[in-house]
C-alpha positions as MATLAB code, in Angstrom:
seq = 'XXXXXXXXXXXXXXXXXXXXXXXXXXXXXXXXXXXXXXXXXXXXXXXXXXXXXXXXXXXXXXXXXXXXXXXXXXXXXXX';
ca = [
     -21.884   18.062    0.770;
     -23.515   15.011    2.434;
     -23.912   13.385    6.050;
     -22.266   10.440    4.389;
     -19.429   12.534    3.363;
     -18.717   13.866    6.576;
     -18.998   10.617    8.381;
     -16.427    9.500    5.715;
     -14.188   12.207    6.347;
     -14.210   11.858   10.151;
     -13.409    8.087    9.773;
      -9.995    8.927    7.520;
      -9.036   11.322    9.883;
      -9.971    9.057   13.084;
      -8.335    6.457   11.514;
      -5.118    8.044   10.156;
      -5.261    6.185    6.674;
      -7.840    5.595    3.638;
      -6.775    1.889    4.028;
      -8.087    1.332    7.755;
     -10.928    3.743    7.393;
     -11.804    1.777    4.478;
     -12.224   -1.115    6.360;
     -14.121    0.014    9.323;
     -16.680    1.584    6.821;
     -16.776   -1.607    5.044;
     -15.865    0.556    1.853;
     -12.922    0.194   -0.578;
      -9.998    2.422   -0.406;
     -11.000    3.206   -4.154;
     -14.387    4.200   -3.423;
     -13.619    6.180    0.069;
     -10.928    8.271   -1.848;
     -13.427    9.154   -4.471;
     -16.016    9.984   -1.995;
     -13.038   12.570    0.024;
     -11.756   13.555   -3.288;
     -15.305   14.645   -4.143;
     -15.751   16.736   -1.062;
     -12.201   18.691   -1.656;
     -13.327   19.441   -5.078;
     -16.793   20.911   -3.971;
     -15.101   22.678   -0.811;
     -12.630   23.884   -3.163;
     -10.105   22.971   -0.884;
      -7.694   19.696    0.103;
      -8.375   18.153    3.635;
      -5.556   16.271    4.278;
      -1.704   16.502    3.064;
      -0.630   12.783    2.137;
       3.185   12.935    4.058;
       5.546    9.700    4.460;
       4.039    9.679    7.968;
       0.617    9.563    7.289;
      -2.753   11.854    6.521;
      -2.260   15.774    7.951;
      -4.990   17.981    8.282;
      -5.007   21.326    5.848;
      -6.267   24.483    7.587;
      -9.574   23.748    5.670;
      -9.675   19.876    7.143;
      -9.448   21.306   10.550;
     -12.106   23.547   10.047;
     -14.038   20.985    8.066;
     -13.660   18.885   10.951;
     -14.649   21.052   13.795;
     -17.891   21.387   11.952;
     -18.129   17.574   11.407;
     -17.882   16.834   15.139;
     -20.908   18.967   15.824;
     -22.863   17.516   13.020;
     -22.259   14.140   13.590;
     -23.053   14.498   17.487;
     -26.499   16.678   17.121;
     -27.286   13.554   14.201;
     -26.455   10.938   16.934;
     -28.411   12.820   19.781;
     -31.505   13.329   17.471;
     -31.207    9.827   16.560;
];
């Protein structure tokens, strides 16, 4: 699992689609989708249930992203 990962996951679930997330990372959908796909294989786990109205966290997303948040805010402080 990497930073870059994480930051990636926290955007698709900020954002509520791999499309928009996509563009605020100045990534393509393609790419972004690999990069999430990748982390759901290693976690051995999916993050997010694909539903007609929109991305849903899976029990292991929400704990995924509970660990993000802290993450990404001690990176930002120690930056």
């Amino acid at each position: 699992m990497t930073f870059q990962q994480l930051q990636h996951f926290m955007e698709v679930y900020k954002a509520g689609s791999f499309s928009k997330a996509a563009r605020a990372l100045f990534v393509t959908t393609s790419s972004l989708s690999i990069t999430i796909s990748n982390l759901e294989k290693e976690l051995g786990n999916p993050l997010f249930l694909r539903t007609q109205k929109g991305l849903v966290l899976t029990p292991m997303g929400q704990k995924v992203l509970e660990h993000a948040a802290h993450i990404c805010e001690h990176h930002r402080q120690l930056s």
